[in-house]
Coordinates of C-alpha atoms and ligand atoms in Angstrom, one line a residue:
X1 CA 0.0 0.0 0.0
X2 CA 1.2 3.4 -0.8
X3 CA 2.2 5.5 2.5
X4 CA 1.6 9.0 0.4
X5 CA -1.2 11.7 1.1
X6 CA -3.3 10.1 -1.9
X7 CA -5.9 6.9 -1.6
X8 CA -4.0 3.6 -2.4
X9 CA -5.2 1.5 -5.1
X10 CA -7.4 -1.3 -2.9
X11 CA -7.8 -4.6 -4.0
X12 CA -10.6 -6.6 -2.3
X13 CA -8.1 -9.6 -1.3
X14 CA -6.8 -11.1 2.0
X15 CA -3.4 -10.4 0.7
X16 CA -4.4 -7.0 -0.1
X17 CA -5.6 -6.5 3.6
X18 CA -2.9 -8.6 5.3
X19 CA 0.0 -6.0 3.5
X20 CA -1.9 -3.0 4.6
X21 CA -2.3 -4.1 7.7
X22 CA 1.6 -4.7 8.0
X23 CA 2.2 -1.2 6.9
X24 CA -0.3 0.8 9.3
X25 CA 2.1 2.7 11.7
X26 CA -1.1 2.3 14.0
X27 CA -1.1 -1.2 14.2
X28 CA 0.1 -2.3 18.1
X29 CA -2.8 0.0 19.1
X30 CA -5.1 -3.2 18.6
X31 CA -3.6 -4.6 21.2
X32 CA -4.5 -2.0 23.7
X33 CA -8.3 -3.5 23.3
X34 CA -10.1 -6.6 24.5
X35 CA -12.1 -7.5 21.5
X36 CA -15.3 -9.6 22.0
X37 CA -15.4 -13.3 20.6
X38 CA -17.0 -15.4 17.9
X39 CA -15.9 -18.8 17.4
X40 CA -12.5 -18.5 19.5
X41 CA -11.6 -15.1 16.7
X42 CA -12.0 -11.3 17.5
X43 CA -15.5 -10.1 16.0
X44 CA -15.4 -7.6 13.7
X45 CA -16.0 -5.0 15.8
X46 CA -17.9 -2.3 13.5
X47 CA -19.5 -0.3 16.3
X48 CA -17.6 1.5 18.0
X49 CA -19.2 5.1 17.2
X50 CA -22.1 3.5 19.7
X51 CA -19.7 1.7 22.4
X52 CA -16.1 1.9 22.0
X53 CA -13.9 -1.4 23.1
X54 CA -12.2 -1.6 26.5
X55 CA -8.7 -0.5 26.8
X56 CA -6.7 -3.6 28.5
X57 CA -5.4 -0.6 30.9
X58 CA -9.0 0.5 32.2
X59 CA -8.7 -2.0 34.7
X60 CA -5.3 -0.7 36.6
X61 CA -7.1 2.9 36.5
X62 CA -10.4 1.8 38.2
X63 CA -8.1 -0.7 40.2
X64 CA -5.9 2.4 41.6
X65 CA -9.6 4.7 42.6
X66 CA -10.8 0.9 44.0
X67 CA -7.7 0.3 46.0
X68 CA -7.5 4.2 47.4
X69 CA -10.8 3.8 48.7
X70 CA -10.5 0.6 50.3
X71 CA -7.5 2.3 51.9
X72 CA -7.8 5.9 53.0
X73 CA -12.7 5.7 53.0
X74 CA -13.4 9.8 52.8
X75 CA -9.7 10.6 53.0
X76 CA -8.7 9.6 49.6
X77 CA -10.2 12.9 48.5
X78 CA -7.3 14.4 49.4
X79 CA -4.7 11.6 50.1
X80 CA -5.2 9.3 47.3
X81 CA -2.7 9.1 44.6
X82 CA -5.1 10.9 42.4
X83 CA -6.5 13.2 44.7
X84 CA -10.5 12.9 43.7
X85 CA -11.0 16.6 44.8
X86 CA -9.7 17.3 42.3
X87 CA -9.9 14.5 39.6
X88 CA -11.4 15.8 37.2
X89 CA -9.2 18.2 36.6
X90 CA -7.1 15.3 35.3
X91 CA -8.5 14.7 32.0
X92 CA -9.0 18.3 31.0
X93 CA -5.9 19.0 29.3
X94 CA -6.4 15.8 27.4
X95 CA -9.9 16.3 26.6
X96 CA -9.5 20.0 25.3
X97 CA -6.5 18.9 23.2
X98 CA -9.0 16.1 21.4
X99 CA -11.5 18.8 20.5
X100 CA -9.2 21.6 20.1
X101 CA -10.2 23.7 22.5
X102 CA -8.7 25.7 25.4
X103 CA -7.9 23.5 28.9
X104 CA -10.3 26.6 30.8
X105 CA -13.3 25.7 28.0
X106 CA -13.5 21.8 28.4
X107 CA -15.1 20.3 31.3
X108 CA -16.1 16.2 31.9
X109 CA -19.3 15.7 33.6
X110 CA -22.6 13.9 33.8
X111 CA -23.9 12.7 30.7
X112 CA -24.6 14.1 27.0
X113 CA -28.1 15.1 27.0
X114 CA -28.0 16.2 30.5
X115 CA -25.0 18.5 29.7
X116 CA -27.0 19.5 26.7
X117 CA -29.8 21.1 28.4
X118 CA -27.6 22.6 31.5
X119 CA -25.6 24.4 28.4
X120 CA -29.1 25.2 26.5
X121 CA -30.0 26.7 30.4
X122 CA -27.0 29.3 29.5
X123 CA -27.3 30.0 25.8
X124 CA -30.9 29.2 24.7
X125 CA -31.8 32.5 25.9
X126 CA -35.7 33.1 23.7
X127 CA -37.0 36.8 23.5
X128 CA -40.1 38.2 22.2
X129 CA -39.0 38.2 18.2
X130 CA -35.8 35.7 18.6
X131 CA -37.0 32.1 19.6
X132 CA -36.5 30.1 17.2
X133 CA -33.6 26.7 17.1
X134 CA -32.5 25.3 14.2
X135 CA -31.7 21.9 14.0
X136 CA -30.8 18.3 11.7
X137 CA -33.9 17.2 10.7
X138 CA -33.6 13.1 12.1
X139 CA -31.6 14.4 15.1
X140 CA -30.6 11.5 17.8
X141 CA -34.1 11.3 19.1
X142 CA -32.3 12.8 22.7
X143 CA -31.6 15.7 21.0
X144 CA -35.0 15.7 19.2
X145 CA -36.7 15.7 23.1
X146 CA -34.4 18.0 24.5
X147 CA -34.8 20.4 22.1
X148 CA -38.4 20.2 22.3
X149 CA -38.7 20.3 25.8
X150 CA -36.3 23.5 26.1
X151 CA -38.8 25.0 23.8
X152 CA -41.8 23.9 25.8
X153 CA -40.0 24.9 29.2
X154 CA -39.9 28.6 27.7
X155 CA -43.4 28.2 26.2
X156 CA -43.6 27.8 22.8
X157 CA -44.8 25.4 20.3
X158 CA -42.2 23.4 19.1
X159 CA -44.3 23.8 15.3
X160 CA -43.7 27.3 15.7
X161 CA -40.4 27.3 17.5
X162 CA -38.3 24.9 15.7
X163 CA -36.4 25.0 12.5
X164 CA -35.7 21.1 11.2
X165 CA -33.7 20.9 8.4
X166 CA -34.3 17.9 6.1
X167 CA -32.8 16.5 3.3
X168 CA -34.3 16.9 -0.1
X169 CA -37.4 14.5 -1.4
X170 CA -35.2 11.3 -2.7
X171 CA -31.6 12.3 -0.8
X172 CA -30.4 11.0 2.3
X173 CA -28.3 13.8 3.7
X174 CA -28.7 17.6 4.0
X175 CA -27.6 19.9 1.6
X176 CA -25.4 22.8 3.4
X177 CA -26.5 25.2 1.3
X178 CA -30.2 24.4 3.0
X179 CA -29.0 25.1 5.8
X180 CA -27.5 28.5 5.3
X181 CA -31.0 29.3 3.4
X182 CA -32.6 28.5 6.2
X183 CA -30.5 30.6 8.9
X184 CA -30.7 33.3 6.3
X185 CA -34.5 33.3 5.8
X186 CA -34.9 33.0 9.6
X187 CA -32.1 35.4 10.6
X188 CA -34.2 37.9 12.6
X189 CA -36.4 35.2 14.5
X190 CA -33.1 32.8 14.7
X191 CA -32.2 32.1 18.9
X192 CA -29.9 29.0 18.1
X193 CA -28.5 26.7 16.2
X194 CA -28.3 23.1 17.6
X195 CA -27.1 20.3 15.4
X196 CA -24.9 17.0 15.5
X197 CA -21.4 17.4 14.5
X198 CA -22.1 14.4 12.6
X199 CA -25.3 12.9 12.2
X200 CA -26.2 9.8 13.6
X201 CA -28.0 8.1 10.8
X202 CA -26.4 9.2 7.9
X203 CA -23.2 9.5 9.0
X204 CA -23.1 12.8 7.6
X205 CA -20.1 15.2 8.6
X206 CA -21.4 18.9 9.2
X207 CA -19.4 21.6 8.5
X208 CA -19.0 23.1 12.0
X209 CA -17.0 26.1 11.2
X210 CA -19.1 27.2 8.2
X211 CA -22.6 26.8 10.1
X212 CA -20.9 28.4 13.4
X213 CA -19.8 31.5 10.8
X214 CA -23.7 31.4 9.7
X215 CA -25.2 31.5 12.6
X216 CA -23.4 34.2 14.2
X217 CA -23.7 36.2 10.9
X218 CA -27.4 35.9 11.9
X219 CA -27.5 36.5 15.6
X220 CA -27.9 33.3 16.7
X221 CA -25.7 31.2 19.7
X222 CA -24.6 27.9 17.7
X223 CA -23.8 24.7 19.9
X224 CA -22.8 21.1 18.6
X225 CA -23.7 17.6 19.8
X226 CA -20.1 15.9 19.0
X227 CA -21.8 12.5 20.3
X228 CA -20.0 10.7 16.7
X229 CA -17.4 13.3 16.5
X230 CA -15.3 13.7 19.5
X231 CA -12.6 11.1 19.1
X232 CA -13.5 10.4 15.6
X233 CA -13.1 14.2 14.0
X234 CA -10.5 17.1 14.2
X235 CA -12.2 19.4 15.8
X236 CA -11.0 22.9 16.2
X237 CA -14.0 24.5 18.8
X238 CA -12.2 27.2 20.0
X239 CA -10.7 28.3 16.6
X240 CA -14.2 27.8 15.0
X241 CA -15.9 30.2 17.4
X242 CA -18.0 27.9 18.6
X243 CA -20.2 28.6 21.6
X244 CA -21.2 25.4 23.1
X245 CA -20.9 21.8 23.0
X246 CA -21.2 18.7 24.2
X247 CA -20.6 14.6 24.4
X248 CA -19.9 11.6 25.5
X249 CA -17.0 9.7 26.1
X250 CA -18.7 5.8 25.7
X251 CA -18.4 6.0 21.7
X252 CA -15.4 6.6 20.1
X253 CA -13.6 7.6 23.6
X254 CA -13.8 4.2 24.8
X255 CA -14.5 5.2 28.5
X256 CA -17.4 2.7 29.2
X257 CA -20.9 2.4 29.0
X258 CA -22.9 5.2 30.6
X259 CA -19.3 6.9 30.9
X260 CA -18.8 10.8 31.8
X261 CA -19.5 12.8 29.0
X262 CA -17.6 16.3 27.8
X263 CA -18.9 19.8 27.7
X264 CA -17.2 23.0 26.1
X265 CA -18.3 26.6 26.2
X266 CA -16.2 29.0 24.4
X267 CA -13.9 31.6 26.3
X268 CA -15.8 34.7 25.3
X269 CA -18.7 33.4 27.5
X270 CA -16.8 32.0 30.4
X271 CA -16.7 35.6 33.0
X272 CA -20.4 36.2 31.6
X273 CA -22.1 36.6 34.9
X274 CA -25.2 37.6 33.0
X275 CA -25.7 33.9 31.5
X276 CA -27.9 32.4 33.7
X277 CA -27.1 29.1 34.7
X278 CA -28.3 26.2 36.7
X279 CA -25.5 26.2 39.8
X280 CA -24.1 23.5 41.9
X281 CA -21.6 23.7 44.2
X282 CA -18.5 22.2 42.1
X283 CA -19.4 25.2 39.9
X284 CA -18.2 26.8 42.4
X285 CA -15.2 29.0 42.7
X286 CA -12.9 26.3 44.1
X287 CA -10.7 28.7 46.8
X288 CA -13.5 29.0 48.5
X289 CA -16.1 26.1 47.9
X290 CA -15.9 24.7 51.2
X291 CA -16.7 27.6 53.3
X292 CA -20.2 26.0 52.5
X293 CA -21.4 29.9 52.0
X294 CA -25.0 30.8 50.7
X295 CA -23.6 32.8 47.7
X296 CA -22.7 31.0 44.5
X297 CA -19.6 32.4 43.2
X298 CA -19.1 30.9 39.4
X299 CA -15.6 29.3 38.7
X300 CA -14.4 31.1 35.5
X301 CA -14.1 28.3 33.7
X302 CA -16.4 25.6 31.8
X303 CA -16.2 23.6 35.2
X304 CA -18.7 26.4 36.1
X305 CA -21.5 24.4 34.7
X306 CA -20.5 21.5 36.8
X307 CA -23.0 21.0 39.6
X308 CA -21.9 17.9 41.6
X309 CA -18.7 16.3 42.2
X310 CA -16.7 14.7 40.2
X311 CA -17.7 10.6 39.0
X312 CA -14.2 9.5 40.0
X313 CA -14.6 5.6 38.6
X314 CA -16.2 6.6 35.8
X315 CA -13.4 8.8 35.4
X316 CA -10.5 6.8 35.8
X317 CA -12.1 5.1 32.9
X318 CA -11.7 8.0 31.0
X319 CA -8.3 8.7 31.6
X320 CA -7.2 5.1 30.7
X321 CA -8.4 6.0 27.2
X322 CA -7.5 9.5 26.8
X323 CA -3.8 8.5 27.5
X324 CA -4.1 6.7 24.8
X325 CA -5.4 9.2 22.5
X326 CA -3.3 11.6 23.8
X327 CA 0.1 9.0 22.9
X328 CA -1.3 9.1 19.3
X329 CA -2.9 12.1 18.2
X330 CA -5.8 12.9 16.3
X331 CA -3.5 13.8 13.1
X332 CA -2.1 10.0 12.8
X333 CA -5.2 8.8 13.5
X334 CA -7.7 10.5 10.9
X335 CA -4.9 9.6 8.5
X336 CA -5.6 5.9 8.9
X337 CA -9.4 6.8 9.7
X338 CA -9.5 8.0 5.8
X339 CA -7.6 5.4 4.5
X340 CA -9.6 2.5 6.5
X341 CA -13.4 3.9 5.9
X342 CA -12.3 4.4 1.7
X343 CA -11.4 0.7 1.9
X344 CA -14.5 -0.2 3.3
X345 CA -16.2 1.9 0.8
X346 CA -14.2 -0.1 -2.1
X347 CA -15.0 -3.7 -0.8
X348 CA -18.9 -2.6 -0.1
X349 CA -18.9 -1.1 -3.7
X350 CA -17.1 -3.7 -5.4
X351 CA -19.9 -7.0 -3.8
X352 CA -22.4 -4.2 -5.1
X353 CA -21.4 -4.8 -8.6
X354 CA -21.7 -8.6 -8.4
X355 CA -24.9 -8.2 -6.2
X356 CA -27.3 -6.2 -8.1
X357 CA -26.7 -2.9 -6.4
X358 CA -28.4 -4.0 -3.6
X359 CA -26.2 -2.1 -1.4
X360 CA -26.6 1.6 -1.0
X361 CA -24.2 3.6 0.9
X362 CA -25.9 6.8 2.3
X363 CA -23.1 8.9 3.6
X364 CA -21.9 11.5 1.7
X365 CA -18.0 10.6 0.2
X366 CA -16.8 14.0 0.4
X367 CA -17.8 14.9 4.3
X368 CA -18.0 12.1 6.9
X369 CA -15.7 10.3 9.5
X370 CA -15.2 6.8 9.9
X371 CA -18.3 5.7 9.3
X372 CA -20.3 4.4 6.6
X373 CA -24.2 3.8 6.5
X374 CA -25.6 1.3 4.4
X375 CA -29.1 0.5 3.1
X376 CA -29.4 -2.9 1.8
X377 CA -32.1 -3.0 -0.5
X378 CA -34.6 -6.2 -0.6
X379 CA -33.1 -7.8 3.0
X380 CA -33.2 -4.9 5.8
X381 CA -33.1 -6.4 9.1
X382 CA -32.4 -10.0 8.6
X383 CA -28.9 -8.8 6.5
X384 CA -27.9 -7.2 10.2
X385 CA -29.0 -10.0 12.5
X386 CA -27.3 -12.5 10.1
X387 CA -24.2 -10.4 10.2
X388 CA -24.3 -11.3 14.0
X389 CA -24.6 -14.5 13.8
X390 CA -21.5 -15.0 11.5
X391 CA -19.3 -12.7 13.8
X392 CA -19.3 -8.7 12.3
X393 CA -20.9 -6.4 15.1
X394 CA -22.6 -3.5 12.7
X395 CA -25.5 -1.9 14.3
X396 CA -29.0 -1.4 12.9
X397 CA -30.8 1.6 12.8
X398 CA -34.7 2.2 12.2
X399 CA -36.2 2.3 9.8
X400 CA -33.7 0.7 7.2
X401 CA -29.6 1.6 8.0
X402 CA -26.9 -0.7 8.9
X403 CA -23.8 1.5 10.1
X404 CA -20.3 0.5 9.7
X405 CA -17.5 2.1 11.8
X406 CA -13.8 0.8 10.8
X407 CA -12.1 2.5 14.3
X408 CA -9.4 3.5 13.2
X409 CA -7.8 3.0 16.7
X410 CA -8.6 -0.8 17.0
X411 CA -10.3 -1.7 13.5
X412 CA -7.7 -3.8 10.7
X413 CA -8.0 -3.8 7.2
X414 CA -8.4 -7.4 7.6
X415 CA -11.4 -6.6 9.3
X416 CA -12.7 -4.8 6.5
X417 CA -11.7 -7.8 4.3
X418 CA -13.5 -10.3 6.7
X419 CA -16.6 -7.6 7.0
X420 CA -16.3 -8.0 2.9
X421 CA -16.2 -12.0 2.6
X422 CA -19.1 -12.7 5.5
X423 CA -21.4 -10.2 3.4
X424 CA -20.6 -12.0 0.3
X425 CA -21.6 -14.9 1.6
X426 CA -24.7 -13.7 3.3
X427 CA -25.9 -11.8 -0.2
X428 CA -25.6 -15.0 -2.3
Ligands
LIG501 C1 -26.0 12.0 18.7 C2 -26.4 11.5 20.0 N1 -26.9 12.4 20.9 C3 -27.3 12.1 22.1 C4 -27.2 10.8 22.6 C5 -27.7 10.4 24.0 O1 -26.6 10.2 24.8 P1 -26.8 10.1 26.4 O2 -27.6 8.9 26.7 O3 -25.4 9.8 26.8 O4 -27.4 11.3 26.9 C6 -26.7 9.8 21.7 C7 -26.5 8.4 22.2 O5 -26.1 7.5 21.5 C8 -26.3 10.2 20.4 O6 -25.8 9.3 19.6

């Protein structure tokens, strides 16, 4: 395989595969992960945009927090090796430089749609002519409620309120240039613009800097749901201007199911003391946080919009992959990511020409991430659950999508080549 910026010329072969596979600088990384079994082999693990794979070093993190707390009880806040006072505050460097924001913009806390909501609290801020939120039409449905119910909490109806843009009769992604018409047409009534960084369905890559450069052209806040794109993107938040985000760690961040998610909030907002805000007390300045005083003085950073204390196991779990992720780099990564998703796209295209077309890949070539949604024509459902049974862990989608992520981080082009030979088989 050629090691130069361009796309190599795949062959759908095991030889093919097995070479490629020998030339990916990225290749130990495998090992870092327990892979589930099929038949005494490693699945094909395709889903790791919904639960990443354990790193085999999660277990000495949460072992450390475990063993702390079995020795020092209460005191470990302070005299544990990682004081958990504190704890958080060890995965924020990390965190920011994954999403390429600034250490004081990044916190880790609760969980995506919860952080979602405390943020829209802050910067979904209605008035009398500028209410309205614009948002992916097909949103995760979480996003779909919350967004709702933030209208609905500030009294409006969400047919009035809310601004979902779809794609066009017959297409199965969103235009961009629909959604500028649309911020431009609703400029003066615009309040904010809430959309995945890449959608869940489609697997459709939004560009974030463009629509952030929209929006605030129109007066409108812009925040991002990076539940598929933190750890699967570059992501520059801070240089992009954006004003809020959030996710969460389980997907590609490999931190565990249910695990802490992220939150950012851009610098220009952090010493806002007119925001209002939804306070707890680890939003509070930390100097004086345990003087256990009736006034709520914000910290003047995104750990402002934390409200309780810091999920230390859950964290530990975090930190176990983010030390990873921070060994590699997003750079090296998204350069296998490209190569790795185009080879899936080869072998799914090249059964497709022996199979009647009966494969339709939905997500647009020219803007997604790692992963690839298929519609398989004529066997829906049973394609997936078959899939299963022989092995390749996709996921399924309502009403018709099977999606396909080759992680870059643990994923093989053998994999791919595998993922390629089972759906032959399956499609005959
Ligand atoms: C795009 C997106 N938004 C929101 C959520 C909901 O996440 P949580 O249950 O962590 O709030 C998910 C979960 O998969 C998601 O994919």
């Amino acid at each position: 395989m050629e090691v130069t910026k361009s796309m190599p010329v795949f062959e759908n072969t095991l030889a093919f595969a097995q070479n490629a596979d020998k030339e990916d600088t990225l290749k130990t990384y495998r090992e870092k992960f327990f892979f589930p079994q099929h038949n005494g082999q490693d699945v094909v693990y395709f889903t790791g945009n919904s639960l990443g794979l354990q790193p085999k070093t999660t277990l000495s993190y949460l072992q450390q927090e475990l063993s702390d707390w079995a020795k020092f009880g209460v005191e470990g806040h302070f005299l544990a090796k990682n004081p958990w006072l504190s704890y958080h505050e060890l995965l924020t460097d990390k965190m920011a430089k994954l999403v390429g924001a600034l250490p004081k913009e990044t916190v880790m806390m609760n969980q995506l749609t919860v952080n979602l909501h405390l943020l829209m609290v802050s910067f979904y801020r209605p008035t009398k002519t500028r209410f309205k939120i614009l948002c992916e039409a097909k949103a995760f449905p979480s996003d779909q409620y919350a967004l709702q119910s933030q209208l609905k909490f500030h009294g409006y109806n969400v047919e009035d309120a809310l601004i979902e843009i779809e794609p066009r009769e017959g297409e199965y992604h969103i235009r961009h240039e629909d959604i500028y018409e649309a911020i431009e047409k609703n400029k003066d009534s615009l309040a904010l613009i809430m959309i995945g960084g890449v959608n869940y369905f489609s697997g459709q890559v939004f560009d974030m800097k463009a629509i952030t450069e929209a929006g605030h052209k129109a007066g409108a806040v812009v925040g991002f749901d990076l539940a598929h794109a933190a750890g699967n993107l570059k992501l520059e938040l801070h240089n992009w201007g954006v004003d809020f985000a959030a996710w969460c760690s389980y997907k590609y961040l490999n931190s565990g199911p249910g695990a802490v998610a992220g939150a950012f909030v851009h610098e220009k907002h952090l010493k806002n003391t007119d925001l209002p805000q939804f306070a707890g007390w680890w939003g509070h300045e930390k100097e004086t946080r345990f003087l256990m005083d009736k006034k709520f003085v914000p910290m003047q950073t995104a750990e402002r919009w934390q409200m309780s204390n810091a999920p230390v196991l859950s964290m530990a779990a975090c930190r176990a992959s983010l030390d990873i992720f921070d060994e590699l780099g997003m750079d090296k990564l998204i350069e296998k990511s490209k190569k790795l998703t185009a080879y899936l796209e080869f072998v799914v295209e090249e059964i497709n020409k022996k199979k009647n077309n009966c494969l339709q890949i939905i997500t647009p070539k020219e803007s997604r991430g790692c992963q690839i949604s298929i519609v398989a024509n004529g066997y829906g459902k049973n394609l997936y659950n078959n899939l299963i049974e022989n092995g390749v862990i996709p996921d399924w989608r309502e009403p018709n999508v099977i999606r396909c992520a080759p992680v870059p981080l643990y994923n093989s082009f053998q994999d791919v080549y595998r993922f390629g030979s089972i759906l032959t088989n399956l499609l005959k």
